[in-house]
């Protein structure tokens, strides 16, 4: 049975039984409150292009804001969401560094988080996944805002927009180290989306992007890179990124995303041997503080 058939069957069973499929079992009302709170935040102001960020520039993530939104933070208490992402991250970390005897798993530490359509929670999941991996003892994380048309990572994190990915691809005088940001989470770095560009798809599919991804993947052997990608069915940028990723995580909104949308998105990804699904916004089981009792 193909992964498309498995995914479709899983959606059928979950809708028919109205059972909360696991992985990121965030109650829908809570998730919608997070989305509404983030949407109400002021848009970050992009700093003028001529300015080049310092290699050691640091930004302070608003961890209190993330905590209030119910998201994973390094010093936060144990919550159902944090426990879910502890489970979600484990096979991704294992695959990132399990390259096989022939070293064939190219870019296995590059993980793209996407969805079929907007509003399914891909940015929510990308940030929580990055924060959860940043809590590991042996790994560091680079979170890349690759949703270059509608970047929302800065608003979640409570930081100003900066030069980033698009600027490196369009300005050969900029180096990755010029735009990569340190954060107040020691093991987490950020690469903002940068200034929007009308040829974003072509830039993401370019040789310059391929070379940049090689550099990102190899620069630090213990680093995992999380890409918050655009939705697959509404943009061409996500498909340009997908072909260069070692792993792809597709977020599926519980009881809302249709079988047709999931099948279409999976077909566009082509290969299915590196694709995982997160079933998001499902209702949690009652009487269960930390999410135990998984199906």
Tab-separated table of C-alpha atoms in Angstrom:
chain	number	residue	atom	x	y	z
A	1	UNK	CA	0.000	0.000	0.000
A	2	UNK	CA	1.394	3.402	-0.970
A	3	UNK	CA	1.785	6.257	1.523
A	4	UNK	CA	-1.021	8.095	-0.304
A	5	UNK	CA	-3.387	5.180	0.285
A	6	UNK	CA	-2.230	4.868	3.893
A	7	UNK	CA	-2.717	8.582	4.516
A	8	UNK	CA	-6.146	8.554	2.861
A	9	UNK	CA	-7.155	5.497	4.866
A	10	UNK	CA	-5.973	7.132	8.066
A	11	UNK	CA	-8.031	10.232	7.348
A	12	UNK	CA	-11.079	8.097	6.547
A	13	UNK	CA	-10.765	6.200	9.823
A	14	UNK	CA	-10.224	9.315	11.895
A	15	UNK	CA	-13.201	11.120	10.390
A	16	UNK	CA	-15.444	8.077	10.616
A	17	UNK	CA	-14.546	7.316	14.236
A	18	UNK	CA	-14.101	10.977	15.254
A	19	UNK	CA	-11.029	9.865	17.170
A	20	UNK	CA	-8.153	12.272	17.663
A	21	UNK	CA	-5.209	11.050	15.613
A	22	UNK	CA	-2.087	11.739	17.515
A	23	UNK	CA	0.947	13.777	16.625
A	24	UNK	CA	0.552	17.404	17.721
A	25	UNK	CA	-2.781	16.798	19.358
A	26	UNK	CA	-3.445	20.488	19.982
A	27	UNK	CA	-7.115	21.236	20.825
A	28	UNK	CA	-8.613	23.140	17.900
A	29	UNK	CA	-9.990	25.992	20.013
A	30	UNK	CA	-6.557	26.562	21.553
A	31	UNK	CA	-4.872	26.438	18.186
A	32	UNK	CA	-7.334	28.945	16.726
A	33	UNK	CA	-6.646	31.249	19.675
A	34	UNK	CA	-2.934	31.025	18.886
A	35	UNK	CA	-3.577	31.841	15.233
A	36	UNK	CA	-5.807	34.781	16.161
A	37	UNK	CA	-3.252	36.133	18.634
A	38	UNK	CA	-0.439	35.906	16.088
A	39	UNK	CA	-2.555	37.492	13.359
A	40	UNK	CA	-3.306	40.432	15.667
A	41	UNK	CA	0.368	41.159	16.195
A	42	UNK	CA	1.818	44.047	14.183
A	43	UNK	CA	3.636	43.133	10.991
A	44	UNK	CA	7.433	43.183	11.436
A	45	UNK	CA	9.129	46.016	9.580
A	46	UNK	CA	11.822	44.911	7.147
A	47	UNK	CA	15.041	46.760	7.722
A	48	UNK	CA	16.492	48.638	4.745
A	49	UNK	CA	18.292	46.389	2.253
A	50	UNK	CA	21.639	48.259	2.157
A	51	UNK	CA	22.185	47.376	5.815
A	52	UNK	CA	24.175	44.168	6.273
A	53	UNK	CA	23.530	42.240	9.487
A	54	UNK	CA	26.541	41.595	11.689
A	55	UNK	CA	27.674	37.951	11.831
A	56	UNK	CA	27.247	37.917	15.597
A	57	UNK	CA	23.914	39.715	15.667
A	58	UNK	CA	21.558	38.343	18.304
A	59	UNK	CA	17.807	38.638	18.604
A	60	UNK	CA	15.767	37.849	21.679
A	61	UNK	CA	12.852	35.532	21.081
A	62	UNK	CA	9.860	36.491	23.172
A	63	UNK	CA	9.706	33.229	25.136
A	64	UNK	CA	6.990	34.572	27.416
A	65	UNK	CA	4.801	35.215	24.392
A	66	UNK	CA	5.374	31.688	23.106
A	67	UNK	CA	4.568	30.311	26.547
A	68	UNK	CA	1.323	32.297	26.656
A	69	UNK	CA	0.419	30.907	23.246
A	70	UNK	CA	0.833	27.379	24.617
A	71	UNK	CA	3.908	26.587	22.540
A	72	UNK	CA	7.099	24.703	23.420
A	73	UNK	CA	9.766	26.707	25.248
A	74	UNK	CA	13.065	25.429	26.685
A	75	UNK	CA	12.201	26.268	30.275
A	76	UNK	CA	8.470	25.636	30.009
A	77	UNK	CA	6.659	23.056	32.068
A	78	UNK	CA	5.693	19.663	30.731
A	79	UNK	CA	2.541	20.042	28.625
A	80	UNK	CA	0.612	17.853	26.163
A	81	UNK	CA	2.038	19.891	23.266
A	82	UNK	CA	5.636	19.548	24.471
A	83	UNK	CA	5.158	15.810	24.951
A	84	UNK	CA	3.682	15.415	21.470
A	85	UNK	CA	6.680	17.123	19.890
A	86	UNK	CA	9.070	14.994	21.932
A	87	UNK	CA	7.519	12.001	20.181
A	88	UNK	CA	7.344	13.662	16.764
A	89	UNK	CA	11.006	14.729	16.747
A	90	UNK	CA	12.558	11.380	17.662
A	91	UNK	CA	12.249	9.552	14.302
A	92	UNK	CA	13.171	12.766	12.451
A	93	UNK	CA	16.388	13.125	14.455
A	94	UNK	CA	17.206	9.455	13.934
A	95	UNK	CA	16.698	9.743	10.175
A	96	UNK	CA	18.724	12.975	10.027
A	97	UNK	CA	21.897	11.214	11.135
A	98	UNK	CA	21.264	7.681	9.878
A	99	UNK	CA	22.926	8.103	6.499
A	100	UNK	CA	23.642	4.437	5.890
A	101	UNK	CA	26.910	2.747	5.099
A	102	UNK	CA	27.201	4.463	1.716
A	103	UNK	CA	26.376	7.921	3.123
A	104	UNK	CA	23.565	8.139	0.580
A	105	UNK	CA	20.997	10.120	2.555
A	106	UNK	CA	21.729	13.532	1.042
A	107	UNK	CA	20.552	16.488	3.089
A	108	UNK	CA	18.936	14.148	5.631
A	109	UNK	CA	19.277	16.870	8.275
A	110	UNK	CA	17.217	19.337	6.196
A	111	UNK	CA	13.554	19.004	7.193
A	112	UNK	CA	10.810	20.906	5.375
A	113	UNK	CA	7.532	21.497	7.230
A	114	UNK	CA	4.648	22.205	4.871
A	115	UNK	CA	0.911	21.653	4.392
A	116	UNK	CA	-1.583	21.286	1.575
A	117	UNK	CA	-3.300	24.606	2.221
A	118	UNK	CA	-2.919	27.666	4.476
A	119	UNK	CA	-4.203	27.590	8.046
A	120	UNK	CA	-3.368	23.966	8.835
A	121	UNK	CA	-0.689	24.932	11.360
A	122	UNK	CA	2.619	24.419	9.550
A	123	UNK	CA	4.365	27.434	11.159
A	124	UNK	CA	3.035	26.429	14.582
A	125	UNK	CA	4.467	22.933	14.058
A	126	UNK	CA	7.764	24.145	12.548
A	127	UNK	CA	8.502	26.431	15.499
A	128	UNK	CA	7.481	23.854	18.103
A	129	UNK	CA	9.569	21.200	16.359
A	130	UNK	CA	12.592	23.516	16.243
A	131	UNK	CA	12.183	24.455	19.917
A	132	UNK	CA	11.827	20.830	20.937
A	133	UNK	CA	14.960	19.763	19.029
A	134	UNK	CA	16.835	22.736	20.532
A	135	UNK	CA	16.265	21.105	23.927
A	136	UNK	CA	18.362	18.082	22.858
A	137	UNK	CA	21.734	17.582	24.501
A	138	UNK	CA	23.618	16.739	21.309
A	139	UNK	CA	22.091	18.835	18.523
A	140	UNK	CA	21.637	22.436	17.448
A	141	UNK	CA	18.860	23.801	15.243
A	142	UNK	CA	18.598	26.332	12.448
A	143	UNK	CA	15.026	27.509	11.809
A	144	UNK	CA	14.632	28.885	8.279
A	145	UNK	CA	11.619	31.015	7.385
A	146	UNK	CA	11.198	29.779	3.808
A	147	UNK	CA	7.622	31.006	3.373
A	148	UNK	CA	9.066	33.908	1.421
A	149	UNK	CA	5.721	35.284	0.220
A	150	UNK	CA	4.054	35.349	3.654
A	151	UNK	CA	6.704	34.970	6.365
A	152	UNK	CA	5.125	34.616	9.803
A	153	UNK	CA	7.951	33.223	11.958
A	154	UNK	CA	9.023	36.729	13.155
A	155	UNK	CA	5.528	37.476	14.476
A	156	UNK	CA	5.360	34.202	16.399
A	157	UNK	CA	8.788	34.801	17.899
A	158	UNK	CA	8.203	38.489	18.635
A	159	UNK	CA	11.199	39.727	16.629
A	160	UNK	CA	11.681	42.252	13.824
A	161	UNK	CA	12.077	41.072	10.251
A	162	UNK	CA	15.662	40.984	9.037
A	163	UNK	CA	17.634	40.345	5.898
A	164	UNK	CA	17.698	36.657	5.158
A	165	UNK	CA	17.383	33.862	2.626
A	166	UNK	CA	16.201	35.897	-0.372
A	167	UNK	CA	18.856	38.546	0.207
A	168	UNK	CA	21.664	35.959	0.158
A	169	UNK	CA	20.319	34.521	-3.105
A	170	UNK	CA	20.083	37.925	-4.799
A	171	UNK	CA	23.205	39.611	-3.395
A	172	UNK	CA	26.488	37.791	-3.936
A	173	UNK	CA	28.180	40.127	-1.456
A	174	UNK	CA	26.152	38.652	1.390
A	175	UNK	CA	27.285	35.488	3.112
A	176	UNK	CA	25.088	33.129	5.105
A	177	UNK	CA	26.874	34.208	8.272
A	178	UNK	CA	25.866	37.827	7.570
A	179	UNK	CA	22.155	37.100	7.931
A	180	UNK	CA	22.009	34.124	10.295
A	181	UNK	CA	20.843	35.263	13.730
A	182	UNK	CA	21.809	34.034	17.164
A	183	UNK	CA	18.965	33.831	19.675
A	184	UNK	CA	18.560	33.800	23.426
A	185	UNK	CA	18.074	30.025	23.077
A	186	UNK	CA	21.713	28.922	22.889
A	187	UNK	CA	21.156	25.987	20.546
A	188	UNK	CA	18.762	27.762	18.157
A	189	UNK	CA	19.696	29.963	15.184
A	190	UNK	CA	17.341	31.742	12.784
A	191	UNK	CA	17.500	32.491	9.076
A	192	UNK	CA	14.714	34.968	8.177
A	193	UNK	CA	12.967	34.921	4.810
A	194	UNK	CA	14.418	38.266	3.796
A	195	UNK	CA	12.987	40.662	1.257
A	196	UNK	CA	10.270	39.241	-1.007
A	197	UNK	CA	11.137	38.749	-4.662
A	198	UNK	CA	8.957	38.288	-7.748
A	199	UNK	CA	11.162	35.412	-8.954
A	200	UNK	CA	11.171	33.587	-5.620
A	201	UNK	CA	10.402	30.182	-7.169
A	202	UNK	CA	13.244	30.451	-9.654
A	203	UNK	CA	15.626	31.588	-6.922
A	204	UNK	CA	14.693	28.653	-4.692
A	205	UNK	CA	15.234	26.268	-7.609
A	206	UNK	CA	18.545	27.851	-8.637
A	207	UNK	CA	22.088	26.509	-8.415
A	208	UNK	CA	22.816	29.255	-5.872
A	209	UNK	CA	20.107	27.801	-3.606
A	210	UNK	CA	21.427	24.273	-4.104
A	211	UNK	CA	24.912	25.421	-3.120
A	212	UNK	CA	23.523	27.293	-0.125
A	213	UNK	CA	21.668	24.191	1.055
A	214	UNK	CA	24.840	22.129	0.710
A	215	UNK	CA	26.620	24.663	2.893
A	216	UNK	CA	23.816	24.708	5.465
A	217	UNK	CA	23.640	20.905	5.594
A	218	UNK	CA	27.388	20.375	5.990
A	219	UNK	CA	28.614	23.383	7.975
A	220	UNK	CA	27.757	21.870	11.366
A	221	UNK	CA	27.534	18.056	11.527
A	222	UNK	CA	25.270	18.088	14.602
A	223	UNK	CA	22.781	20.643	13.250
A	224	UNK	CA	19.216	19.991	12.122
A	225	UNK	CA	17.640	22.578	9.823
A	226	UNK	CA	13.877	23.165	9.917
A	227	UNK	CA	12.309	24.980	6.943
A	228	UNK	CA	8.899	26.598	7.393
A	229	UNK	CA	7.717	26.188	3.806
A	230	UNK	CA	4.757	27.673	1.890
A	231	UNK	CA	1.678	25.449	1.348
A	232	UNK	CA	2.091	22.941	-1.474
A	233	UNK	CA	-1.178	23.473	-3.338
A	234	UNK	CA	-1.151	27.271	-3.496
A	235	UNK	CA	2.455	28.075	-4.333
A	236	UNK	CA	5.222	26.809	-6.573
A	237	UNK	CA	7.971	27.693	-4.056
A	238	UNK	CA	7.234	24.665	-1.862
A	239	UNK	CA	7.752	22.250	-4.758
A	240	UNK	CA	11.044	23.930	-5.634
A	241	UNK	CA	12.206	23.401	-2.045
A	242	UNK	CA	10.880	19.866	-1.662
A	243	UNK	CA	13.207	18.342	-4.234
A	244	UNK	CA	16.238	19.437	-2.218
A	245	UNK	CA	15.073	18.345	1.228
A	246	UNK	CA	16.169	15.205	3.033
A	247	UNK	CA	12.895	14.913	4.959
A	248	UNK	CA	9.433	16.410	4.512
A	249	UNK	CA	6.818	16.805	7.234
A	250	UNK	CA	3.310	17.555	5.986
A	251	UNK	CA	0.815	19.016	8.440
A	252	UNK	CA	-2.772	17.820	8.012
A	253	UNK	CA	-5.606	19.640	9.770
A	254	UNK	CA	-7.847	17.239	11.667
A	255	UNK	CA	-11.367	16.776	10.264
A	256	UNK	CA	-10.854	19.633	7.791
A	257	UNK	CA	-8.188	18.762	5.226
A	258	UNK	CA	-9.793	16.633	2.516
A	259	UNK	CA	-8.501	13.343	1.138
A	260	UNK	CA	-8.261	15.028	-2.246
A	261	UNK	CA	-5.983	17.778	-0.920
A	262	UNK	CA	-3.723	15.273	0.873
A	263	UNK	CA	-3.454	13.050	-2.213
A	264	UNK	CA	-2.713	16.024	-4.467
A	265	UNK	CA	-0.023	17.318	-2.130
A	266	UNK	CA	1.624	13.904	-1.786
A	267	UNK	CA	1.616	13.426	-5.564
A	268	UNK	CA	3.338	16.768	-6.014
A	269	UNK	CA	6.055	15.678	-3.624
A	270	UNK	CA	6.804	12.704	-5.865
A	271	UNK	CA	8.896	10.395	-3.704
A	272	UNK	CA	7.155	9.181	-0.564
A	273	UNK	CA	10.039	7.509	1.270
A	274	UNK	CA	10.984	10.669	3.174
A	275	UNK	CA	7.500	12.050	3.954
A	276	UNK	CA	5.897	12.094	7.411
A	277	UNK	CA	2.464	13.395	8.391
A	278	UNK	CA	1.472	15.406	11.469
A	279	UNK	CA	-2.234	15.268	12.248
A	280	UNK	CA	-2.822	18.688	13.793
A	281	UNK	CA	-5.681	20.382	15.689
A	282	UNK	CA	-7.141	17.068	16.839
A	283	UNK	CA	-9.073	17.031	20.101
A	284	UNK	CA	-7.179	15.587	23.053
A	285	UNK	CA	-8.378	12.613	25.045
A	286	UNK	CA	-9.887	13.614	28.374
A	287	UNK	CA	-8.454	12.786	31.803
A	288	UNK	CA	-4.921	12.728	30.499
A	289	UNK	CA	-2.490	15.409	31.598
A	290	UNK	CA	0.500	14.532	29.453
A	291	UNK	CA	-0.975	12.892	26.394
A	292	UNK	CA	-0.437	9.251	27.327
A	293	UNK	CA	-2.659	6.527	25.907
A	294	UNK	CA	-1.647	6.922	22.261
A	295	UNK	CA	-3.341	5.047	19.424
